PDB file of C-alpha atoms and ligand atoms in Angstrom:
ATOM      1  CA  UNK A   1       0.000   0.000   0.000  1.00 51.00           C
ATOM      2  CA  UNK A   2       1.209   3.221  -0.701  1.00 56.00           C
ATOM      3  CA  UNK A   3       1.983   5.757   2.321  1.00 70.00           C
ATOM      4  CA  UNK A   4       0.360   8.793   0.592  1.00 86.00           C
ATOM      5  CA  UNK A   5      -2.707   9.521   1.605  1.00 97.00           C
ATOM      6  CA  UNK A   6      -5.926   9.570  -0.899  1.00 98.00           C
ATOM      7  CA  UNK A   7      -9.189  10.414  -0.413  1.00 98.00           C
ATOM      8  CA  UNK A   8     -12.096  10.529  -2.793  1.00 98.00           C
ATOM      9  CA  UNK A   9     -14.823  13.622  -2.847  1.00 98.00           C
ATOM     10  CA  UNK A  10     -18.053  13.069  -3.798  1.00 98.00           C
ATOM     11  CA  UNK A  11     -18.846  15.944  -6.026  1.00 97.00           C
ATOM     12  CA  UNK A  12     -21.434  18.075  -7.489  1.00 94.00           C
ATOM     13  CA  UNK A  13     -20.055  21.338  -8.200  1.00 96.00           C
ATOM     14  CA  UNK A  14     -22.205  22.471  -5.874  1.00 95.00           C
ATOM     15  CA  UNK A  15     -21.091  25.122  -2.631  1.00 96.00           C
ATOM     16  CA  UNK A  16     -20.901  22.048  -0.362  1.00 96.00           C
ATOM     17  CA  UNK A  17     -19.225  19.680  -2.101  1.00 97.00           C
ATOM     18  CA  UNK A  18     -16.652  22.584  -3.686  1.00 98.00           C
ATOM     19  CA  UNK A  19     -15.823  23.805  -0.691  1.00 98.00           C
ATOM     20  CA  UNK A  20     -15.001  19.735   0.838  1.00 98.00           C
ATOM     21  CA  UNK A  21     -12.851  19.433  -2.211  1.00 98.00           C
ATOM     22  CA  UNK A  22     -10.596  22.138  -1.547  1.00 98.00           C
ATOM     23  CA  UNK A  23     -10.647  21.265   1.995  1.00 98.00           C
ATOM     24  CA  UNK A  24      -9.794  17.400   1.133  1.00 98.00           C
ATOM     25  CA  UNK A  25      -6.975  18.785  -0.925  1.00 98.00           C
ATOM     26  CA  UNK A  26      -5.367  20.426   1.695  1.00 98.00           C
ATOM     27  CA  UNK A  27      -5.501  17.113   3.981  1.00 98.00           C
ATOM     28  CA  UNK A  28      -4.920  14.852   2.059  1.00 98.00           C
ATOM     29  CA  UNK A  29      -1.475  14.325  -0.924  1.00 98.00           C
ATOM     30  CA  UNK A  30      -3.824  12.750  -3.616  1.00 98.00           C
ATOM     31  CA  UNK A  31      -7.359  13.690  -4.326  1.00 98.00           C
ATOM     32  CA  UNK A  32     -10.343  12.620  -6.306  1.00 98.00           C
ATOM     33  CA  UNK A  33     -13.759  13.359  -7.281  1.00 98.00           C
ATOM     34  CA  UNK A  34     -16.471  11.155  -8.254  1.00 98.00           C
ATOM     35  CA  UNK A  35     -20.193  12.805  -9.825  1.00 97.00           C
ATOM     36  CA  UNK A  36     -23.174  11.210 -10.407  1.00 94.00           C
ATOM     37  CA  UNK A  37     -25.444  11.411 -13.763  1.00 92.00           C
ATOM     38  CA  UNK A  38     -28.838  10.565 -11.603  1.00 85.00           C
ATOM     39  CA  UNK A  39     -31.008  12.403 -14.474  1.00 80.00           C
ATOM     40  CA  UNK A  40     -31.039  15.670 -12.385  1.00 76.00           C
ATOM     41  CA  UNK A  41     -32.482  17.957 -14.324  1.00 68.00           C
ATOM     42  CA  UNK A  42     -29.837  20.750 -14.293  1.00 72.00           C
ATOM     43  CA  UNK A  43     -27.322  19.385 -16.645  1.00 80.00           C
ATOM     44  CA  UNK A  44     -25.301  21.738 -16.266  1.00 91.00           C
ATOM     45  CA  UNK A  45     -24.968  20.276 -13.172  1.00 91.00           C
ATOM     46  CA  UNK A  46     -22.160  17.809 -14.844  1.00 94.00           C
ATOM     47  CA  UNK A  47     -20.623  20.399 -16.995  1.00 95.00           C
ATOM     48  CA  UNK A  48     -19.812  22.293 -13.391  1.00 96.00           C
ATOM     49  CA  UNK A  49     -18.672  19.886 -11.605  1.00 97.00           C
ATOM     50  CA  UNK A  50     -16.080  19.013 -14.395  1.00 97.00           C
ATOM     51  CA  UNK A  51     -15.052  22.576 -14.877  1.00 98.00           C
ATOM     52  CA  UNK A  52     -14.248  22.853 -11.108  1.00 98.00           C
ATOM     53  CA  UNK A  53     -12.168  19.661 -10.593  1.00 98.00           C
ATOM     54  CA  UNK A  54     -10.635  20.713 -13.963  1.00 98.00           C
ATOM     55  CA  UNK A  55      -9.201  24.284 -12.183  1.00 97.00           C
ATOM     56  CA  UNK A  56      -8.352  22.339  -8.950  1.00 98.00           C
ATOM     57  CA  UNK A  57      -6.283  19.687 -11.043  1.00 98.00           C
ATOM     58  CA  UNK A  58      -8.994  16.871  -9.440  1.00 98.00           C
ATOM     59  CA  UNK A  59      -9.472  13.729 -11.559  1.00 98.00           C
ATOM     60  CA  UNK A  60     -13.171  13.469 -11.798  1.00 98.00           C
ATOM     61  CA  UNK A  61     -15.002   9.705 -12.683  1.00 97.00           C
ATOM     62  CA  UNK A  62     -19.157  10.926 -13.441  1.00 95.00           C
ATOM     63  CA  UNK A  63     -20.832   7.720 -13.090  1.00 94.00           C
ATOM     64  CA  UNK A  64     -24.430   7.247 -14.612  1.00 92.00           C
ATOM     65  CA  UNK A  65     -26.998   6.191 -11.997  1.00 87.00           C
ATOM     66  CA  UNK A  66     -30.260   7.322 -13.710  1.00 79.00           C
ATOM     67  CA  UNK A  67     -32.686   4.309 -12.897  1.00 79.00           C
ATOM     68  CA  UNK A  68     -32.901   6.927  -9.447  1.00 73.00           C
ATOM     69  CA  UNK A  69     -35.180   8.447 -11.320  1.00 71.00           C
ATOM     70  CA  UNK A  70     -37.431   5.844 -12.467  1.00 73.00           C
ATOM     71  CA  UNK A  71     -37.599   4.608  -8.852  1.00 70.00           C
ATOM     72  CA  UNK A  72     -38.413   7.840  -7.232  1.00 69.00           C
ATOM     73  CA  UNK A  73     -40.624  11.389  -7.564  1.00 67.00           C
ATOM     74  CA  UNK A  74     -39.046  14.198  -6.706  1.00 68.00           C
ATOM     75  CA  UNK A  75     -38.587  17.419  -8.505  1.00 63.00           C
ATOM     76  CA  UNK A  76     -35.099  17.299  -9.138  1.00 63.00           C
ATOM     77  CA  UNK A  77     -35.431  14.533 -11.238  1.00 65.00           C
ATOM     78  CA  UNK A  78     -39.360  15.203 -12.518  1.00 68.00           C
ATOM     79  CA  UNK A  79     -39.166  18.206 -14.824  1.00 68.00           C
ATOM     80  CA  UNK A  80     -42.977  18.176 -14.230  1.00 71.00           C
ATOM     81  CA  UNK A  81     -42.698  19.101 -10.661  1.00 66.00           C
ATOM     82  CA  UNK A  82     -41.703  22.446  -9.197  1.00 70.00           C
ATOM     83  CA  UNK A  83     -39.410  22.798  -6.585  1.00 66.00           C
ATOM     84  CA  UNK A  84     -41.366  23.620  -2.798  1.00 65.00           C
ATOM     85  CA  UNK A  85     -40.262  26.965  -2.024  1.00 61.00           C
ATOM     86  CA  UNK A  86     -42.131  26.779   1.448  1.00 60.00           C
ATOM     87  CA  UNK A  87     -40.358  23.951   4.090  1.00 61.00           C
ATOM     88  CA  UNK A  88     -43.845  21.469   3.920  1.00 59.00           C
ATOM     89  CA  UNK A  89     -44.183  20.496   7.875  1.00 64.00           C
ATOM     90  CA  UNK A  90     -43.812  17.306   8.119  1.00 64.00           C
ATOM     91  CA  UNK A  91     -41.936  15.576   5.809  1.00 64.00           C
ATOM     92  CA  UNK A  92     -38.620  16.221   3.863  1.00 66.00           C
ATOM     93  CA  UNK A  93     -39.208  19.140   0.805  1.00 67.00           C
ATOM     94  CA  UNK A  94     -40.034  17.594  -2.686  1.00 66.00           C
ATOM     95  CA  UNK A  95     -36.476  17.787  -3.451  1.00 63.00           C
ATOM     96  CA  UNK A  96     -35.774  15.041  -1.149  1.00 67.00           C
ATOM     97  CA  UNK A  97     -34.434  11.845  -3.560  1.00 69.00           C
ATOM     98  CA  UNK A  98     -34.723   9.081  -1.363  1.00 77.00           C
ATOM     99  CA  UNK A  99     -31.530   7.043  -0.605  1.00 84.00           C
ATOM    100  CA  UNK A 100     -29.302   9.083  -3.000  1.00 88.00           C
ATOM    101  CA  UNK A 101     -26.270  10.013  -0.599  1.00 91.00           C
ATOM    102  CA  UNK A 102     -26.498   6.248   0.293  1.00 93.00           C
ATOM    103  CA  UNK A 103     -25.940   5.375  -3.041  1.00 93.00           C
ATOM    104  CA  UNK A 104     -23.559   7.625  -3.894  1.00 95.00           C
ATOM    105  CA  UNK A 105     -21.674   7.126  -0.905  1.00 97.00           C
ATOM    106  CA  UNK A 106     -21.737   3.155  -1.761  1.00 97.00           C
ATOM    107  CA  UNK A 107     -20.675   3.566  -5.189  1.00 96.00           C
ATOM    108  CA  UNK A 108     -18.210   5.856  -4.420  1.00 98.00           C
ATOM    109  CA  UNK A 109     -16.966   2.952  -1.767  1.00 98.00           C
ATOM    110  CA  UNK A 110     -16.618   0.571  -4.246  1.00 97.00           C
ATOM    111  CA  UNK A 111     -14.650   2.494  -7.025  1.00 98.00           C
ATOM    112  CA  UNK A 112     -12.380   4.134  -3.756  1.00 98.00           C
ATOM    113  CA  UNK A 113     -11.586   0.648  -3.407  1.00 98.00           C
ATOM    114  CA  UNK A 114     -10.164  -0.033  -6.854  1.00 97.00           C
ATOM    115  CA  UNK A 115      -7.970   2.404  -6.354  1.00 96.00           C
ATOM    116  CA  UNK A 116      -6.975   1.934  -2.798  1.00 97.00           C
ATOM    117  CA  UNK A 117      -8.382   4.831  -1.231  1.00 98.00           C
ATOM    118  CA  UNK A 118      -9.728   4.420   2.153  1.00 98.00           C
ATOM    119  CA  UNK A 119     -10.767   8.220   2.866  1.00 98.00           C
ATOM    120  CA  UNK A 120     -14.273   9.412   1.085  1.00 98.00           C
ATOM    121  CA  UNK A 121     -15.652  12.794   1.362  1.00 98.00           C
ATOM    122  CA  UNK A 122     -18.680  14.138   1.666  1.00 98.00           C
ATOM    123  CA  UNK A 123     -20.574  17.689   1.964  1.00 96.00           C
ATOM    124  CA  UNK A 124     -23.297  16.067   3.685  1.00 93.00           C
ATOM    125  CA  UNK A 125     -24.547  17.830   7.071  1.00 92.00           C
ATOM    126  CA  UNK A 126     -26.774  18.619   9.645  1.00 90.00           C
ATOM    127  CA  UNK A 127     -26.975  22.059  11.206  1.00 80.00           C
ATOM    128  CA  UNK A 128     -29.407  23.559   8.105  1.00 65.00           C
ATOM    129  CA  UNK A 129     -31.397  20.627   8.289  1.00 61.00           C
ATOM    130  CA  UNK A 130     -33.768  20.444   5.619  1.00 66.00           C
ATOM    131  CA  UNK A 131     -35.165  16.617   6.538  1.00 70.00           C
ATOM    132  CA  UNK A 132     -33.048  14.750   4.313  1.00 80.00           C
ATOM    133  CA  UNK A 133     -32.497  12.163   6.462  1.00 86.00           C
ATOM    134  CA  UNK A 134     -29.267  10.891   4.575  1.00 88.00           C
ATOM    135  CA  UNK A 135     -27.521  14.105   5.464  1.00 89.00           C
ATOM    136  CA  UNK A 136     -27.429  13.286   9.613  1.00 93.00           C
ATOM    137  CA  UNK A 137     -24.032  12.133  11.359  1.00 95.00           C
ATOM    138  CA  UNK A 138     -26.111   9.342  12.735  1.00 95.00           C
ATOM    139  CA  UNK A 139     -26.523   7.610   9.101  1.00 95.00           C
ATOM    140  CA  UNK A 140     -23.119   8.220   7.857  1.00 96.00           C
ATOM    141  CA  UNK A 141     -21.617   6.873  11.231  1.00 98.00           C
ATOM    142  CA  UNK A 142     -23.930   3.749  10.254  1.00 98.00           C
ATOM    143  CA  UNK A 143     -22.987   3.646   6.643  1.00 98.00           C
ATOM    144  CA  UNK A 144     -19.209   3.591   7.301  1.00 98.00           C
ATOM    145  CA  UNK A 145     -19.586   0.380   9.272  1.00 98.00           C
ATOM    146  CA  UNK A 146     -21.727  -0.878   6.783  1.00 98.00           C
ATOM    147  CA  UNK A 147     -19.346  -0.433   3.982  1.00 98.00           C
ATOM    148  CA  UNK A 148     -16.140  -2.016   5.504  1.00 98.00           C
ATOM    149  CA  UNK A 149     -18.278  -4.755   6.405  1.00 98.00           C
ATOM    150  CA  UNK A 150     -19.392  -5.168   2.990  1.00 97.00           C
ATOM    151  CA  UNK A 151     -16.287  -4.818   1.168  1.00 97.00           C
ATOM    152  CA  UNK A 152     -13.926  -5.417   4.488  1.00 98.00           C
ATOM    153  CA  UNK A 153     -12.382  -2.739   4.029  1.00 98.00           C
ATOM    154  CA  UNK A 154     -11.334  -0.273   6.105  1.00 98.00           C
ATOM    155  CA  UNK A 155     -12.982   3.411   5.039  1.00 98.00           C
ATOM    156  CA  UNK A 156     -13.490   6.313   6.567  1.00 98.00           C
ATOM    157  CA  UNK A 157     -15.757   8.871   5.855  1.00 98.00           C
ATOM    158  CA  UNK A 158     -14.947  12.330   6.766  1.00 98.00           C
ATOM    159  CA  UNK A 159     -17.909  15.088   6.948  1.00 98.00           C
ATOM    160  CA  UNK A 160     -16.170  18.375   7.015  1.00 98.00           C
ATOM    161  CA  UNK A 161     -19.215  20.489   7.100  1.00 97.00           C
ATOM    162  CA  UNK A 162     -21.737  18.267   8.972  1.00 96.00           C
ATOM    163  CA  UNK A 163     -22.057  20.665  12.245  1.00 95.00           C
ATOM    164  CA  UNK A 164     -21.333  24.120  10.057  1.00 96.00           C
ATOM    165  CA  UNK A 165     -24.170  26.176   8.738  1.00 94.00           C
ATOM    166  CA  UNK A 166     -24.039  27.989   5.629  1.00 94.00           C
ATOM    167  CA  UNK A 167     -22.581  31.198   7.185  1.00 96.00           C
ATOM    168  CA  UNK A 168     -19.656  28.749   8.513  1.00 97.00           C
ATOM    169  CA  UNK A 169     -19.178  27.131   5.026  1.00 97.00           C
ATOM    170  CA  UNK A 170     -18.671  30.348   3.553  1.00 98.00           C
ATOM    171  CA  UNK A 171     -16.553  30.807   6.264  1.00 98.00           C
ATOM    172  CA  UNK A 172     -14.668  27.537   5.715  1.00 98.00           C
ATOM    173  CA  UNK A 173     -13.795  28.290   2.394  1.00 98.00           C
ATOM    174  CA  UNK A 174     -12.660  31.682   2.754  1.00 98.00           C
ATOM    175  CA  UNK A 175     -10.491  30.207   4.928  1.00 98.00           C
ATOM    176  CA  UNK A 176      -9.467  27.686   2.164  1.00 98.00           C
ATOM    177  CA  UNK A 177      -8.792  30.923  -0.338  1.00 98.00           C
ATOM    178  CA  UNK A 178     -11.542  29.701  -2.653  1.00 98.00           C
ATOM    179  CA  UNK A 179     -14.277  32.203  -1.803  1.00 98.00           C
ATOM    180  CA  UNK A 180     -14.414  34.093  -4.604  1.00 98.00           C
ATOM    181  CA  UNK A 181     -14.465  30.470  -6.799  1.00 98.00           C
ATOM    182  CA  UNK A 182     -17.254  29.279  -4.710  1.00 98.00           C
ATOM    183  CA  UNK A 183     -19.259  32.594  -4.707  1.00 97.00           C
ATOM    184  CA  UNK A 184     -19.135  33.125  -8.942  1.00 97.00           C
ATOM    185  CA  UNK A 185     -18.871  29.031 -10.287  1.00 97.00           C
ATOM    186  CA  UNK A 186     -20.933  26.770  -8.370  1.00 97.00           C
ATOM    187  CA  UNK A 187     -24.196  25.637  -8.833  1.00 95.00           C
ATOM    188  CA  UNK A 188     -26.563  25.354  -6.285  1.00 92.00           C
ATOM    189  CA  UNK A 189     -29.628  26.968  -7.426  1.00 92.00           C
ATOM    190  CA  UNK A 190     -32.808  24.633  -8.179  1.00 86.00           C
ATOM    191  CA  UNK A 191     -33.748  26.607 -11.057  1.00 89.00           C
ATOM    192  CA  UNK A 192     -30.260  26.088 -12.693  1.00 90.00           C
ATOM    193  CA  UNK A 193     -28.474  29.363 -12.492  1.00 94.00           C
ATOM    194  CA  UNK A 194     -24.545  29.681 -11.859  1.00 96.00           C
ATOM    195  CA  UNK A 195     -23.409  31.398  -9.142  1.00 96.00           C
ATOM    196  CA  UNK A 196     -25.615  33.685  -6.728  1.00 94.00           C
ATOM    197  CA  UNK A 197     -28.633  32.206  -8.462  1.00 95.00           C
ATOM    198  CA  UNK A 198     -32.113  33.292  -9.169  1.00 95.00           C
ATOM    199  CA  UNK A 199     -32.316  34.387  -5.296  1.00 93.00           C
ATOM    200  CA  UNK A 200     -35.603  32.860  -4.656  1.00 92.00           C
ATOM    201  CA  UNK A 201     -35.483  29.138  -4.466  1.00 89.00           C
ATOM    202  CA  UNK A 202     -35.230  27.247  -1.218  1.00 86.00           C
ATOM    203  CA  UNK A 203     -31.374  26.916  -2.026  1.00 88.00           C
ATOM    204  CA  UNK A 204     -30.507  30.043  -2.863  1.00 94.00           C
ATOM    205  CA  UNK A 205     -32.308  31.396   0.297  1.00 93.00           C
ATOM    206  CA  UNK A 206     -29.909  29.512   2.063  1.00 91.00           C
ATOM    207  CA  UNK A 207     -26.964  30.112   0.727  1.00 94.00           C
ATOM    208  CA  UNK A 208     -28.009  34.179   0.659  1.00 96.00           C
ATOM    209  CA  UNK A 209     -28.662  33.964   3.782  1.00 95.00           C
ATOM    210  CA  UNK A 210     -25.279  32.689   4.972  1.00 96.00           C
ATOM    211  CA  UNK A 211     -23.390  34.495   2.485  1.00 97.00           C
ATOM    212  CA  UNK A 212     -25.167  37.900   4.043  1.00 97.00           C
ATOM    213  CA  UNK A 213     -24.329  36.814   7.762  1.00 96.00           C
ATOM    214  CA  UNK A 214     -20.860  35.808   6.690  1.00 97.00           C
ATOM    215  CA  UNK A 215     -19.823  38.721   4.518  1.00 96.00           C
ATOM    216  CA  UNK A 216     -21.573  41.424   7.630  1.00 97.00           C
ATOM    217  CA  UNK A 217     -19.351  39.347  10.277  1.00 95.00           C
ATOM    218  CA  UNK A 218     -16.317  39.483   8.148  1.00 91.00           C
ATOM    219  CA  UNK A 219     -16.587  43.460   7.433  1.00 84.00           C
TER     220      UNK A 219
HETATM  221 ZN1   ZN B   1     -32.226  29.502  -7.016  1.00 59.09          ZN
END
């Protein structure tokens, strides 16, 4: 085994999962990103994510999964549906797709392994909770035992933003010196725009939101 240390991202090109991939290349000496092709229905999802790992000199493996959408109803899959802008009660927001960071995170195991990488990486978290129950420490505690019991295999799987909220992420990758990166080329925005986004959407509420609080703390 070699004594350099790898770790794999999962990756989206979104503000999460941009910022853990700057952060995993500062931890760790090799680093790689794996996306998904789920049939989300921002393409431009994938053409993102490769542009990004492309400036931060990141392999990137996209790996079609898109029976998730023939399985499931949500809206970012279903171009027919439109995204909840109100948080429904209770249940998880129709942009919930049901066992998708499982998946990811288990394919992602699986291809880590071919390549003898132990350390995965994920943007998941916690402290904006938005009832996506694959997002809480609890499951991804449960999912790492899972996997090296599966595959007996020893992974671990690091969560650098699972107790941050959004003001701290912007924080986190200030800190990183990607801020500016994150701010103008990411993509979180359910209606598909690059960036600060079309301001309105549940996402883009969140990530103003933080960006505000950080930016009025900073000065
Ligand atoms: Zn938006």
């Amino acid at each position: 085994m070699s004594d350099k240390s790898k770790a794999l991202v999962v990756f989206s090109g979104g503000q999460d999962s941009t910022t853990c991939l700057f952060w995993a290349k500062q931890q760790f000496d090799e680093v790689e990103a794996i996306s998904f092709d789920y049939g989300q229905r921002h393409r431009l999802e994938l053409e993102i994510a490769a542009k990004i790992a492309q400036k931060a000199s990141v392999p990137l493996r996209i790996l079609k999964l898109d029976m998730l959408g023939q399985i499931t109803n949500n809206a970012l899959t279903n171009p027919d549906l439109d995204v909840e802008t109100d948080k429904p009660d209770n249940r998880p927001p129709n942009t919930l797709v049901e066992g998708r960071n499982m998946l990811f995170l288990t394919y992602a195991a699986i291809y880590a392994k071919s390549k003898e990488i132990h350390n995965l990486v994920t943007g998941v978290g916690q402290a904006d909770y938005s009832g996506y129950p694959d997002c809480r420490d609890e499951f991804i505690r449960s999912l790492n035992q899972t996997l090296n019991l599966s595959m007996d295999y020893p992974y671990e799987i690091h969560t650098p933003l699972m107790w941050k909220n959004k003001e701290e992420i912007w924080q986190l990758s200030d800190e990183l010196g990607v801020f500016d990166l994150v701010r103008t080329q990411t993509l979180t925005c359910y209606n598909g725009i690059v960036g600060d986004g079309c301001g309105h959407c549940p996402s883009c509420k969140l990530r103003k939101n933080g960006l505000n609080s950080y930016i009025a703390k900073r000065g």
